[in-house]
mmCIF file of C-alpha atoms in Angstrom:
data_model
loop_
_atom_site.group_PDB
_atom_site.id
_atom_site.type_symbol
_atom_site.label_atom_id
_atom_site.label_comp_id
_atom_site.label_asym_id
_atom_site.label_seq_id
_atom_site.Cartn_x
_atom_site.Cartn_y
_atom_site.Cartn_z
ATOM 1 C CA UNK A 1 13.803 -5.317 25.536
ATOM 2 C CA UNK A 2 12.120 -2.692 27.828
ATOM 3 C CA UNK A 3 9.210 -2.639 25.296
ATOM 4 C CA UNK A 4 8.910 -6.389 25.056
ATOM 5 C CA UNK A 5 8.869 -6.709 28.465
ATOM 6 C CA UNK A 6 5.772 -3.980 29.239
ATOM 7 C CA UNK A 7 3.650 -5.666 26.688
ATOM 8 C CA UNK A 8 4.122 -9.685 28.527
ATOM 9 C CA UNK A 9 3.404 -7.359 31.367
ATOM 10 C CA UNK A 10 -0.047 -6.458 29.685
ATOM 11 C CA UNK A 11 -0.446 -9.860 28.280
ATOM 12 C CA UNK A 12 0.284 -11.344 31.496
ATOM 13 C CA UNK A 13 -2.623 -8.798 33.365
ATOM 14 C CA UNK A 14 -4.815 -9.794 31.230
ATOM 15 C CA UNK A 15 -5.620 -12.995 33.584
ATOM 16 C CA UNK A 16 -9.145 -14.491 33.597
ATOM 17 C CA UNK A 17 -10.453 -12.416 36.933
ATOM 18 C CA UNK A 18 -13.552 -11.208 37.243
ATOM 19 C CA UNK A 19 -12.905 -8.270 38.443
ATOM 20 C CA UNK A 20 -15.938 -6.257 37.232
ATOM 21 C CA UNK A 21 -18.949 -7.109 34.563
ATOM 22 C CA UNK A 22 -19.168 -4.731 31.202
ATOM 23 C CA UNK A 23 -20.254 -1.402 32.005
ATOM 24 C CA UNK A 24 -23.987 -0.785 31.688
ATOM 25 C CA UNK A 25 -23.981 1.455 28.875
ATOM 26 C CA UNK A 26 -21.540 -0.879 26.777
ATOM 27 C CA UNK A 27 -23.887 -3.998 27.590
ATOM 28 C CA UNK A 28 -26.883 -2.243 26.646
ATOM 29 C CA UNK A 29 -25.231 -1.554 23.092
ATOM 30 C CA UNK A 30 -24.520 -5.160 22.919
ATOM 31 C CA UNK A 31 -27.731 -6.141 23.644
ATOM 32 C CA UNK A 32 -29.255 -3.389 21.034
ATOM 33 C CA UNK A 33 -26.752 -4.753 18.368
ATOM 34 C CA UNK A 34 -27.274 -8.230 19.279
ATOM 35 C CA UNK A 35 -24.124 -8.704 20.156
ATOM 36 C CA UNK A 36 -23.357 -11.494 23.306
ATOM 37 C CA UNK A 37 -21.560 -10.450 26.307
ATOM 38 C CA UNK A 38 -19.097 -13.511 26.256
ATOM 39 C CA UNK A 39 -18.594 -12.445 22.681
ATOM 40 C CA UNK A 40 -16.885 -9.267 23.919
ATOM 41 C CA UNK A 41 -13.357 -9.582 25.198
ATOM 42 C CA UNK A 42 -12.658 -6.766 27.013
ATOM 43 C CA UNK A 43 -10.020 -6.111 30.040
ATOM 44 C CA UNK A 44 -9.422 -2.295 31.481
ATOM 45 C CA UNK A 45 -6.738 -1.323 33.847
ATOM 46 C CA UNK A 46 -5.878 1.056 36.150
ATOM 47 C CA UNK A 47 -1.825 1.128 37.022
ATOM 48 C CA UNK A 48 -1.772 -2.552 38.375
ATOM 49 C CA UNK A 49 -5.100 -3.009 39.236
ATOM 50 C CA UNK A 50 -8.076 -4.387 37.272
ATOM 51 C CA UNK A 51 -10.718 -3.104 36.799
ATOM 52 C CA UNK A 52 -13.048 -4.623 34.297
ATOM 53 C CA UNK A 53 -12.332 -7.755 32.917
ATOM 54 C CA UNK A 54 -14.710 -9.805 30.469
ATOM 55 C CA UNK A 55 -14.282 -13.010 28.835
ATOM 56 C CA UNK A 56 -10.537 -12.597 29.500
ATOM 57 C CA UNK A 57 -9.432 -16.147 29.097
ATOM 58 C CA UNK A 58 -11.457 -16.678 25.405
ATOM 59 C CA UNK A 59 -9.451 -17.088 22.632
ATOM 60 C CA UNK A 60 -10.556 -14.273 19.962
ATOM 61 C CA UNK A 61 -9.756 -12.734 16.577
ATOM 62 C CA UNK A 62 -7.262 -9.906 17.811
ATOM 63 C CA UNK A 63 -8.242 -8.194 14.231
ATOM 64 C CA UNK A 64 -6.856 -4.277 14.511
ATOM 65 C CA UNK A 65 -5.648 -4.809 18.419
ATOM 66 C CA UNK A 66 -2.726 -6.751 16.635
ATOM 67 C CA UNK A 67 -1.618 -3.557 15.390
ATOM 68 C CA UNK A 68 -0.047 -3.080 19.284
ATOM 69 C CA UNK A 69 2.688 -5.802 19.669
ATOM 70 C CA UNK A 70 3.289 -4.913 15.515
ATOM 71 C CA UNK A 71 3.793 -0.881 16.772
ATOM 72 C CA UNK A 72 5.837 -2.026 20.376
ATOM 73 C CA UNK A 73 8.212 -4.621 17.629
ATOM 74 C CA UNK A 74 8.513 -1.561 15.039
ATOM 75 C CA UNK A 75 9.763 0.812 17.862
ATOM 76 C CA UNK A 76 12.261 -1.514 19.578
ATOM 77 C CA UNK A 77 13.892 -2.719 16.415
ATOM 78 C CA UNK A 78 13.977 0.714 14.335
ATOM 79 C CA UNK A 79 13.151 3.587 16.520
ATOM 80 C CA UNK A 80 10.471 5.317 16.275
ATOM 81 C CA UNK A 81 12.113 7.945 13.504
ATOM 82 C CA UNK A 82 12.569 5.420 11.252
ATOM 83 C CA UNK A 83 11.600 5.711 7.454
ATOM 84 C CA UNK A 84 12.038 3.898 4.863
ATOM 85 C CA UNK A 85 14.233 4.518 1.482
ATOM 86 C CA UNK A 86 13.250 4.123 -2.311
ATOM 87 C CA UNK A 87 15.812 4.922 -4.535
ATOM 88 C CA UNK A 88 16.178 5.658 -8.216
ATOM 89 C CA UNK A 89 19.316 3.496 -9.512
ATOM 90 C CA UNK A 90 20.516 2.267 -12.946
ATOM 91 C CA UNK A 91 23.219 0.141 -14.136
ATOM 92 C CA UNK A 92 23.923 2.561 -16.897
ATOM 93 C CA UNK A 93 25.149 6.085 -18.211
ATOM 94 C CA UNK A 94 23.372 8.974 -19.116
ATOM 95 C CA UNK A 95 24.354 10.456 -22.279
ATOM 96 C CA UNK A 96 23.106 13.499 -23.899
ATOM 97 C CA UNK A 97 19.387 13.528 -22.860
ATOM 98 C CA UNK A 98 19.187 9.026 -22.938
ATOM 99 C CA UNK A 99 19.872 7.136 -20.081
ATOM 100 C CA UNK A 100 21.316 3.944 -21.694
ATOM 101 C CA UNK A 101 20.819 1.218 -18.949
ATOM 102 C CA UNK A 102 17.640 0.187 -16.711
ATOM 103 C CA UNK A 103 15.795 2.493 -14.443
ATOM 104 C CA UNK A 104 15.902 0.258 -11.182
ATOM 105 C CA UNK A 105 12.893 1.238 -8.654
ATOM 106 C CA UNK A 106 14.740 0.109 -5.428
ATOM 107 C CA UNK A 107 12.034 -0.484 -2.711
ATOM 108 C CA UNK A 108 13.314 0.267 0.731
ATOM 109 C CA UNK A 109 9.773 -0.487 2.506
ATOM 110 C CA UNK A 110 9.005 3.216 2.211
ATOM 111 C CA UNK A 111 5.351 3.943 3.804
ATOM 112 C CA UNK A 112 4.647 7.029 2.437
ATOM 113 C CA UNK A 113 6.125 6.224 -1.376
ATOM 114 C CA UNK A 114 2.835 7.740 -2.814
ATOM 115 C CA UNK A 115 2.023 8.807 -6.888
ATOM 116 C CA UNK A 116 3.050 12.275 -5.718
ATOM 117 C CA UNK A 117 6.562 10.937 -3.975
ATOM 118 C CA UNK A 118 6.879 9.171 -7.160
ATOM 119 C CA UNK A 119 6.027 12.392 -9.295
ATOM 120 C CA UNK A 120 9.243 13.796 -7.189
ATOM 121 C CA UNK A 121 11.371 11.311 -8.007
ATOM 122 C CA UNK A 122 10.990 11.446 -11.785
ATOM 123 C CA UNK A 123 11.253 14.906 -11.724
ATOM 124 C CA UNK A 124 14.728 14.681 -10.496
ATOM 125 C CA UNK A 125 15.745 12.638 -13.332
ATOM 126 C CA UNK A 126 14.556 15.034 -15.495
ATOM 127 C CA UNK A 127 15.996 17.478 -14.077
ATOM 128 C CA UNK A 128 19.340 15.942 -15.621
ATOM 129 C CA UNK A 129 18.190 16.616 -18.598
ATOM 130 C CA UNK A 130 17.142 13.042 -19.481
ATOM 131 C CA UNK A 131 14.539 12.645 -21.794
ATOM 132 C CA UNK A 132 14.282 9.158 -22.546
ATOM 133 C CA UNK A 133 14.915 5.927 -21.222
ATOM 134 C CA UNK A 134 16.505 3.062 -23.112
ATOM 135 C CA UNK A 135 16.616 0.081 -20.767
ATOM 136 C CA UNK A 136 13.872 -1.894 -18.522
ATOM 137 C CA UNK A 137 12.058 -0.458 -15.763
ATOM 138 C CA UNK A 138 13.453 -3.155 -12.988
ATOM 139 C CA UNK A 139 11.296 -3.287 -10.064
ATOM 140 C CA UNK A 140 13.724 -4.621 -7.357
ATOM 141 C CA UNK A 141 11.723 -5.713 -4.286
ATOM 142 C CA UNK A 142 14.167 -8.005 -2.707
ATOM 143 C CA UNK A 143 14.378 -6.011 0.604
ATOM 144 C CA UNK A 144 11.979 -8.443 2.154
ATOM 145 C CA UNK A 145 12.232 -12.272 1.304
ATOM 146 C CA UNK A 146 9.925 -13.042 -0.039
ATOM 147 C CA UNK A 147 10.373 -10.556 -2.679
ATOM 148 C CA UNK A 148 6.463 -11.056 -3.815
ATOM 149 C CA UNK A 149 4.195 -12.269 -0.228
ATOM 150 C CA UNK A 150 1.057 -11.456 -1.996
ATOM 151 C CA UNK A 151 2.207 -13.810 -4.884
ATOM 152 C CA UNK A 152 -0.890 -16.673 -5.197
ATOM 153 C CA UNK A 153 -2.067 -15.509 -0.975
ATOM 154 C CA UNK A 154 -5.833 -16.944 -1.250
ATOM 155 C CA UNK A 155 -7.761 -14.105 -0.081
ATOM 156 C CA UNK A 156 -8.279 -12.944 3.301
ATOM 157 C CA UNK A 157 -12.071 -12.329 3.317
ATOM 158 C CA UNK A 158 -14.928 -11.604 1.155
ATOM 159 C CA UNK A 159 -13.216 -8.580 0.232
ATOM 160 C CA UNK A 160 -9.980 -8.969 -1.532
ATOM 161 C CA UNK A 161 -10.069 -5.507 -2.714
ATOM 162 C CA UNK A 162 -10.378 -3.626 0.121
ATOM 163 C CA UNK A 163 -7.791 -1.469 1.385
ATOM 164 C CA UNK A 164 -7.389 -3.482 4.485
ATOM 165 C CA UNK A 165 -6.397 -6.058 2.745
ATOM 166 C CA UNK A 166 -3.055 -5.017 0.809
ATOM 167 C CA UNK A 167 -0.179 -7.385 1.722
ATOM 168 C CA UNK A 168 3.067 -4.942 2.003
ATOM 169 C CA UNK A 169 6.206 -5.212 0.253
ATOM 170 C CA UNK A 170 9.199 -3.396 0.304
ATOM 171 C CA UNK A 171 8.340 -1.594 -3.078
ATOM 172 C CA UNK A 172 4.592 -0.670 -1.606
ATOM 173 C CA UNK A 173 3.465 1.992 -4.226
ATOM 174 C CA UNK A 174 0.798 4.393 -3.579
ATOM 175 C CA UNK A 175 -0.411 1.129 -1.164
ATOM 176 C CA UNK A 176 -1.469 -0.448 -4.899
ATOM 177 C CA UNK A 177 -4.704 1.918 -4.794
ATOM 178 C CA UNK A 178 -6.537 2.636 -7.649
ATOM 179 C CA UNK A 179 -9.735 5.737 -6.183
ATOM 180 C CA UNK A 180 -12.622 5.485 -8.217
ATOM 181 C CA UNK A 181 -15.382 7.572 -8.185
ATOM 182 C CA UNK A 182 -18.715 6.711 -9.123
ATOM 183 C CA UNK A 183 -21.553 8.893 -9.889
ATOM 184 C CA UNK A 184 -25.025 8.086 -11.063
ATOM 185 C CA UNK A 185 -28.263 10.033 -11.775
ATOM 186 C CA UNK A 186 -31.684 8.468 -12.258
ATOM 187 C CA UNK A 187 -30.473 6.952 -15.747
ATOM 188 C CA UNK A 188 -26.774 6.740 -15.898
ATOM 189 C CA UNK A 189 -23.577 5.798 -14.407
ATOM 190 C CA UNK A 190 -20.453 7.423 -14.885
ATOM 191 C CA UNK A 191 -16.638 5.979 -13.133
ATOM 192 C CA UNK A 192 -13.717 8.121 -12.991
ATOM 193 C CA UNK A 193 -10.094 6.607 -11.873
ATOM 194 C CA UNK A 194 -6.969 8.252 -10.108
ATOM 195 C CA UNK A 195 -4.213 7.702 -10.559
ATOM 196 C CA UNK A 196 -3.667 7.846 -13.715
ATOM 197 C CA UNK A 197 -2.306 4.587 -15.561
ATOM 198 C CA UNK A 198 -0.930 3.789 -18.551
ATOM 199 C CA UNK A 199 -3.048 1.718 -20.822
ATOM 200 C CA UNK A 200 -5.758 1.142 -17.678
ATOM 201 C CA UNK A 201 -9.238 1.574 -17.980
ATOM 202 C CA UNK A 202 -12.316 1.360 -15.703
ATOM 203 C CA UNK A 203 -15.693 -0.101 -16.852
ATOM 204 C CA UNK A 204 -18.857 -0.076 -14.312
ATOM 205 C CA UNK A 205 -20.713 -3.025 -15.126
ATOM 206 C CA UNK A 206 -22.862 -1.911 -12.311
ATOM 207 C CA UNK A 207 -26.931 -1.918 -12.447
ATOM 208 C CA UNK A 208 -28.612 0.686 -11.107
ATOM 209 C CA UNK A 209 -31.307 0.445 -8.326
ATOM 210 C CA UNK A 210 -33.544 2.057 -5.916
ATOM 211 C CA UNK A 211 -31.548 1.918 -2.705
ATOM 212 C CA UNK A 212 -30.005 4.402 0.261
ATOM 213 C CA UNK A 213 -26.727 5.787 -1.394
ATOM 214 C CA UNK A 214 -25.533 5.399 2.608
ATOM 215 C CA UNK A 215 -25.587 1.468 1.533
ATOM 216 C CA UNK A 216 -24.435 1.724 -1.559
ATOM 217 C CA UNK A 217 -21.685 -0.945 -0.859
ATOM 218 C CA UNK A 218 -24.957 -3.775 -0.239
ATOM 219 C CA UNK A 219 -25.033 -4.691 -3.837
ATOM 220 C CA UNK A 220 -21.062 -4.296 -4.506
ATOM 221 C CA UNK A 221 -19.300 -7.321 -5.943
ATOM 222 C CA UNK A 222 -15.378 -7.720 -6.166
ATOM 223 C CA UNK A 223 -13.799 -6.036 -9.412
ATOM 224 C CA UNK A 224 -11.866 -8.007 -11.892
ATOM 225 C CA UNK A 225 -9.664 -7.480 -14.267
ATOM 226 C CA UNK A 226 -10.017 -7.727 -17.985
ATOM 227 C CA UNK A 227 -6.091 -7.738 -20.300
ATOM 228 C CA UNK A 228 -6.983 -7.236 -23.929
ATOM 229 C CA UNK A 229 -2.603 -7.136 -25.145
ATOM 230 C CA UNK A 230 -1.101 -4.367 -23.695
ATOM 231 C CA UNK A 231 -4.282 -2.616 -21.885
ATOM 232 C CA UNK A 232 -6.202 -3.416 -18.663
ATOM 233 C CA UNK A 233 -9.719 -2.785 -18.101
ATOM 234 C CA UNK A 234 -10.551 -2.831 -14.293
ATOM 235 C CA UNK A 235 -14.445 -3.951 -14.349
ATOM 236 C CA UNK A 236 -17.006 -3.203 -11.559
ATOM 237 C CA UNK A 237 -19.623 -5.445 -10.484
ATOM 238 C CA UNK A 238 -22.863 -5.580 -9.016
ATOM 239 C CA UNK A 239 -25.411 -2.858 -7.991
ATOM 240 C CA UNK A 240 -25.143 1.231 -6.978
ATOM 241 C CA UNK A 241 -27.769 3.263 -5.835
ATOM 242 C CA UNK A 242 -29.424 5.818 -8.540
ATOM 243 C CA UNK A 243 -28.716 9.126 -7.298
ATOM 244 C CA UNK A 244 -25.235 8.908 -5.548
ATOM 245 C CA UNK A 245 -21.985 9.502 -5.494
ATOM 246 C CA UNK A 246 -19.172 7.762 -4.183
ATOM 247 C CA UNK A 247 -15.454 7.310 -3.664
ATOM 248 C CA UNK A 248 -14.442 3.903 -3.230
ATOM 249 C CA UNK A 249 -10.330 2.645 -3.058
ATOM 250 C CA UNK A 250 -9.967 -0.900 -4.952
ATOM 251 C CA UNK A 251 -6.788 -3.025 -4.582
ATOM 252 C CA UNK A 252 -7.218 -5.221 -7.712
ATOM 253 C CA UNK A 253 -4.506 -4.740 -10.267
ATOM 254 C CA UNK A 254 -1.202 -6.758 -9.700
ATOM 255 C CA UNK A 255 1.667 -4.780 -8.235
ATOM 256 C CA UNK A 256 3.795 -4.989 -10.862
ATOM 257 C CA UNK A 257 1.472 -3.662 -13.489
ATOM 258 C CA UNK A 258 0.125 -1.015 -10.904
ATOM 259 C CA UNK A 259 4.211 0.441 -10.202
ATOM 260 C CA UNK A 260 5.291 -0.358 -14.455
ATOM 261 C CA UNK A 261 2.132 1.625 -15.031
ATOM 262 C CA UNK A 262 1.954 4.307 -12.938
ATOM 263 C CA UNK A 263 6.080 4.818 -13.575
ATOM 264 C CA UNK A 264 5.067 4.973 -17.032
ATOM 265 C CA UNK A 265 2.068 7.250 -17.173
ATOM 266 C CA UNK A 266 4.225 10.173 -14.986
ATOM 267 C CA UNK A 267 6.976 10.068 -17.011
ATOM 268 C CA UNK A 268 5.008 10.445 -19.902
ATOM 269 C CA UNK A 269 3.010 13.267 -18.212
ATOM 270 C CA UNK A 270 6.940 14.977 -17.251
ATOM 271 C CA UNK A 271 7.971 14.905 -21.557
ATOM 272 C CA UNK A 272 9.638 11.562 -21.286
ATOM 273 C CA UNK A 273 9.765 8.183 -23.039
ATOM 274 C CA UNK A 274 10.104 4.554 -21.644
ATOM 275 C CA UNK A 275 11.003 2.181 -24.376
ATOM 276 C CA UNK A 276 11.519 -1.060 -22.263
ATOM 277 C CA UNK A 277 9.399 -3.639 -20.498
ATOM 278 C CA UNK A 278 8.972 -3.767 -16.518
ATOM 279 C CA UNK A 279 11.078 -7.001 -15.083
ATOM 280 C CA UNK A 280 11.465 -7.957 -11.404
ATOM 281 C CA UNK A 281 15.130 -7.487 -10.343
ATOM 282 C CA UNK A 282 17.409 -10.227 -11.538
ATOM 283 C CA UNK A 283 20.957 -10.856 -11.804
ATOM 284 C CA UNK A 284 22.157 -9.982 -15.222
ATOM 285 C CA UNK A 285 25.371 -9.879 -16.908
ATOM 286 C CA UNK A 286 25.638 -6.109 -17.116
ATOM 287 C CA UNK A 287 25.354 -5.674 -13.666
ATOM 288 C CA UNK A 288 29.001 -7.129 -12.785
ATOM 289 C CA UNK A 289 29.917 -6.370 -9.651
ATOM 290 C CA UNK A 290 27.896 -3.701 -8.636
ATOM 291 C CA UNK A 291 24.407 -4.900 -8.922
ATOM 292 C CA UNK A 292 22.458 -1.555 -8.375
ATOM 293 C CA UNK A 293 25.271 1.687 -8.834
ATOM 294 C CA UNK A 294 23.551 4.886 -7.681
ATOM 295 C CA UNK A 295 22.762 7.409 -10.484
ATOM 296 C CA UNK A 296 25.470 10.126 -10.227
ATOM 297 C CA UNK A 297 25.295 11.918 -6.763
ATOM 298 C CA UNK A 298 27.722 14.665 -7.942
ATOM 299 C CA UNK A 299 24.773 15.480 -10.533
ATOM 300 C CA UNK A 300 21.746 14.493 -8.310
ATOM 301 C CA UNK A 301 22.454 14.802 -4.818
ATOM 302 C CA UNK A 302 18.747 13.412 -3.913
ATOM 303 C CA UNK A 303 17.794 10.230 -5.377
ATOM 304 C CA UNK A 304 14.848 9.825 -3.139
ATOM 305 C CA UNK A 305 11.499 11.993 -2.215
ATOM 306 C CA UNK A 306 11.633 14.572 0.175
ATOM 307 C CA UNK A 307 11.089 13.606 3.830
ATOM 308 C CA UNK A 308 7.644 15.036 4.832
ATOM 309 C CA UNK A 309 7.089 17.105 7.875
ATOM 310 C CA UNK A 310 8.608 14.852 10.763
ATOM 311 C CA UNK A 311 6.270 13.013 12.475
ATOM 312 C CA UNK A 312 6.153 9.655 14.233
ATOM 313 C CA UNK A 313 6.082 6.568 12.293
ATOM 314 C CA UNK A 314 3.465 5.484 14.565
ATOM 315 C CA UNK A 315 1.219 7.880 13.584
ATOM 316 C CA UNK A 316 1.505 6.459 9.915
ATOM 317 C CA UNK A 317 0.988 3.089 11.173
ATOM 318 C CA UNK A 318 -2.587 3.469 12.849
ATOM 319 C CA UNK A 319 -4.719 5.050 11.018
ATOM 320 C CA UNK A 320 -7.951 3.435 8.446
ATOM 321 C CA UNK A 321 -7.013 0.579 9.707
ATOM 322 C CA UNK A 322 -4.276 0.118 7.615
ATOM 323 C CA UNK A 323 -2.702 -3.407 8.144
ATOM 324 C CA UNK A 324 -0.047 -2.933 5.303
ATOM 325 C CA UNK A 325 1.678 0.127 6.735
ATOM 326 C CA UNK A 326 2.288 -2.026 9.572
ATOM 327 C CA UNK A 327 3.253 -5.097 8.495
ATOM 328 C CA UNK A 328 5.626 -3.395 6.127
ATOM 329 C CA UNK A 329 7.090 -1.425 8.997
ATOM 330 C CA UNK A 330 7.786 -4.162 11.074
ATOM 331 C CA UNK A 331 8.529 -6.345 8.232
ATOM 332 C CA UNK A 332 11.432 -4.147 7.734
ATOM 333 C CA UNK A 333 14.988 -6.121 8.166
#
């Protein structure tokens, strides 16, 4: 309540008073970038009092300043050492070196669930000694209703691929990233992908030009995604710059693949087998009355990632910009 209350308290300061115009070094930016004054919403305060307030009362994009009532929410409904839970769970037994049952991936809105935290995980289960696994992969998102938000979303912007623009879930893995790096010389192009996926491939369908590798995003087009059966073939359009190298983070393959795949390639990489097909969490038969049973704690006291070194959630919500860690942190029931 205390935290609700300080930010109407802001909201309520920020009053259409013209207190004081833009300060001469930001207007002469504006004026360099072309930017108009009454274009720039701006209000500054000092304790109580006012003391520069700009185009107070216009109605603008909030775009990343949103990111404050989403942080004051967070804090007053789950305390600012809140962090979220994924869980490994199945509905089976293990026996000998086979878990007979599904491997359930239980999202619990977990920010930092990365490939590595994933990595972890695995390794626990094979740490009991279990080799292969005979039942689905179930991918239970149904901590947040609905279970799939980014299901048929038209896109945001230009840009559906950016990073930016990842709608959270509560099973957000590795924030649905695929990193590609892309190098060219004066003749050739060559595109590298982490992480690793099962059955995922990248193709640059990209043209070199003469251009400033500092804009080599001028020519860029959105990816797309090419199924041929079983594999994927992530495909990059438009133009790069001859003579540059870049790193660039592309949200393009559907979360389900991107989590069945990624699940799949580690355990691979760790000695193991996966001989079932990724499903969204359902009620089934087999379940009975307890949907998602634990894996043995007696056996495997941690069925979850490490915590990393404490810091504030807060911290993890703020920086690149990153919309999905907190709208998945505030999402959180």
């Amino acid at each position: 309540m205390l935290l609700r209350s300080t930010l109407c308290a802001v909201l309520l300061a920020c009053t259409p008073f013209s207190i004081a115009a833009l300060p001469e070094p930001v207007a002469k930016l504006a004026l360099a970038a072309g930017i108009p004054e009454d274009a720039i919403g701006a209000v500054v305060l000092r304790g109580d009092t006012i003391l520069v307030s700009n185009a107070a009362d216009t109605a603008l994009n909030p775009a990343s300043t949103m990111k404050v009532v989403t942080t004051l929410v967070g804090l007053e409904q789950l305390g600012p050492a809140f962090r979220g839970r994924t869980e490994l769970r199945s509905n089976g037994a293990i026996v000998g070196n086979v878990l007979r049952g599904d491997l359930i991936l239980r999202g619990g809105a977990d920010l930092d669930f990365s490939a590595d935290a994933l990595t972890h995980l695995l390794e626990r289960l094979r740490s009991l000694g279990v080799r292969k696994i005979a039942g689905d992969l179930v991918l239970d998102r149904q901590l947040f209703q609905p279970a799939r938000p980014d299901a048929a979303l038209p896109p945001f912007d230009e840009a559906p691929e950016a990073y930016y623009n990842v709608v959270p879930d509560a099973l957000l893995l590795n924030m649905n990233m695929l990193y590609v790096e892309l190098a060219a010389d004066g003749r050739t192009l060559t595109a590298s992908m982490l992480p690793e996926l099962d059955k995922v491939d990248v193709k640059p369908a990209l043209a070199l030009v003469d251009g400033d590798c500092a804009k080599w995003d001028a020519g860029w087009l959105p990816p797309t995604v090419e199924r041929r059966d079983t594999r994927l073939t992530v495909v990059l359009h438009g133009t790069f710059p001859r003579n540059c190298r870049k790193n660039v983070g592309i949200n393009v393959l559907d979360r389900d693949d991107y989590a069945d795949r990624l699940v799949r390639a580690t355990w691979q990489r760790l000695g193991g087998t996966l001989t079932g097909r990724p499903v969204p969490w359902t009620w089934r038969p087999t379940h009975r009355r307890w949907p998602l049973p634990p894996l043995p704690r007696a056996r495997w006291p941690a069925t979850q990632p490490p915590p990393p070194p404490r810091r504030p959630t807060i911290r993890t919500c703020w920086p690149n910009t990153s919309r999905a860690r907190c709208r998945n942190w505030c999402a959180t029931p």
